[in-house]
CSV table of C-alpha atoms in Angstrom, one decimal:
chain,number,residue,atom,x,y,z
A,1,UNK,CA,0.0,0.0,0.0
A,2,UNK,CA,1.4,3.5,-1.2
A,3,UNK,CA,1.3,6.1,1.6
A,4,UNK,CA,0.0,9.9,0.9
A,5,UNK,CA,3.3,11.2,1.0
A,6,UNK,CA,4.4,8.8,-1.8
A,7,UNK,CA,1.8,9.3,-3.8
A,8,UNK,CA,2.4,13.3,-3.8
A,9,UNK,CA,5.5,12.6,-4.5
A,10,UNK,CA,5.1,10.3,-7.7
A,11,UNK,CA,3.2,12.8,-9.1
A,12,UNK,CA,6.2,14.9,-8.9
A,13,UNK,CA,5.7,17.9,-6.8
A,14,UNK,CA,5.5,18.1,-2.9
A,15,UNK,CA,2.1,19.2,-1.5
A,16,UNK,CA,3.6,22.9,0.3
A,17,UNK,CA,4.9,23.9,-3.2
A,18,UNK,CA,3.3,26.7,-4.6
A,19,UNK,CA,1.7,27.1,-8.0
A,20,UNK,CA,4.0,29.0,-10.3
A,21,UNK,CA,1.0,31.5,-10.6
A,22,UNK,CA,0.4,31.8,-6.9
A,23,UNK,CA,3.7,33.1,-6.4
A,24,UNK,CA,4.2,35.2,-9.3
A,25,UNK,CA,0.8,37.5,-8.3
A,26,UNK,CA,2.2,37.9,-4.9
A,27,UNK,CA,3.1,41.9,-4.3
A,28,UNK,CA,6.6,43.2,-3.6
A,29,UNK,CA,5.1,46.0,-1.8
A,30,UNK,CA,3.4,43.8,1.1
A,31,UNK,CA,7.1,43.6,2.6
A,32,UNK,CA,7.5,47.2,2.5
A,33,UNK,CA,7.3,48.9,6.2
A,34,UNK,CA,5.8,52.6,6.4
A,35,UNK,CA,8.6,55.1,6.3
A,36,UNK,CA,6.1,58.3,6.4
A,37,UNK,CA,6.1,59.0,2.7
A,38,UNK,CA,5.8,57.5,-0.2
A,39,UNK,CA,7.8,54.9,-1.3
A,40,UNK,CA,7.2,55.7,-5.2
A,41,UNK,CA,7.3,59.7,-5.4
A,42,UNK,CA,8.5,60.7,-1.2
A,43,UNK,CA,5.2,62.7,-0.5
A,44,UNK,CA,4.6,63.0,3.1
A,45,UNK,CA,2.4,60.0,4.4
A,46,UNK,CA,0.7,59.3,7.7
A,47,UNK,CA,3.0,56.8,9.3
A,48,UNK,CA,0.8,53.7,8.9
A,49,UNK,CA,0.7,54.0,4.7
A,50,UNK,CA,2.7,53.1,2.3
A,51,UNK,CA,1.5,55.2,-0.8
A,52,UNK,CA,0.1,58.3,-1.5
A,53,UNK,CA,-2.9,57.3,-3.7
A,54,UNK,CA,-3.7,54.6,-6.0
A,55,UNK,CA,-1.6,56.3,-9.1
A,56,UNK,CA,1.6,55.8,-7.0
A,57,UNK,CA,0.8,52.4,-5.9
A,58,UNK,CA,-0.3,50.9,-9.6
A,59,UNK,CA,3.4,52.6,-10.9
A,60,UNK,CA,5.1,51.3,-8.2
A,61,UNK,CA,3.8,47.6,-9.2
A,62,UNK,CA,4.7,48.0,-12.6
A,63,UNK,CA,7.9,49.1,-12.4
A,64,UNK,CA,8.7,46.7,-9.5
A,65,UNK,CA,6.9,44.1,-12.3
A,66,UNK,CA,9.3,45.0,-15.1
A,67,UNK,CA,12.7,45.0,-12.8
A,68,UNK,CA,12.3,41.5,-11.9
């Protein structure tokens, strides 16, 4: 008799591996602590966000997409 951990095995990836997708969508910024401005263009920010407004936030992902 084959035992689960066999079985997951065999079929040639362990079972706490992550789908290449699942770790692709995950966000650079998430890491990033509050430093009281902004981490894109260094506008004053309260000191619990990260970004200034959502224009900052979506150029920040894309260039953070593109330097990968």
């Amino acid at each position: 008799m084959e035992t689960i951990q066999d079985s997951v095995m065999n079929d040639g990836a362990p079972s706490d591996a992550l789908p290449p997708a699942a770790a692709q969508t995950r966000p650079s910024r998430v890491s990033l602590p509050p430093k009281g401005s902004c981490w894109y263009c260094d506008k004053p920010v309260d000191s619990v966000r990260r970004f200034c407004g959502k224009d900052c936030t979506d150029a920040f992902d894309e260039e953070a997409e593109y330097t990968r």
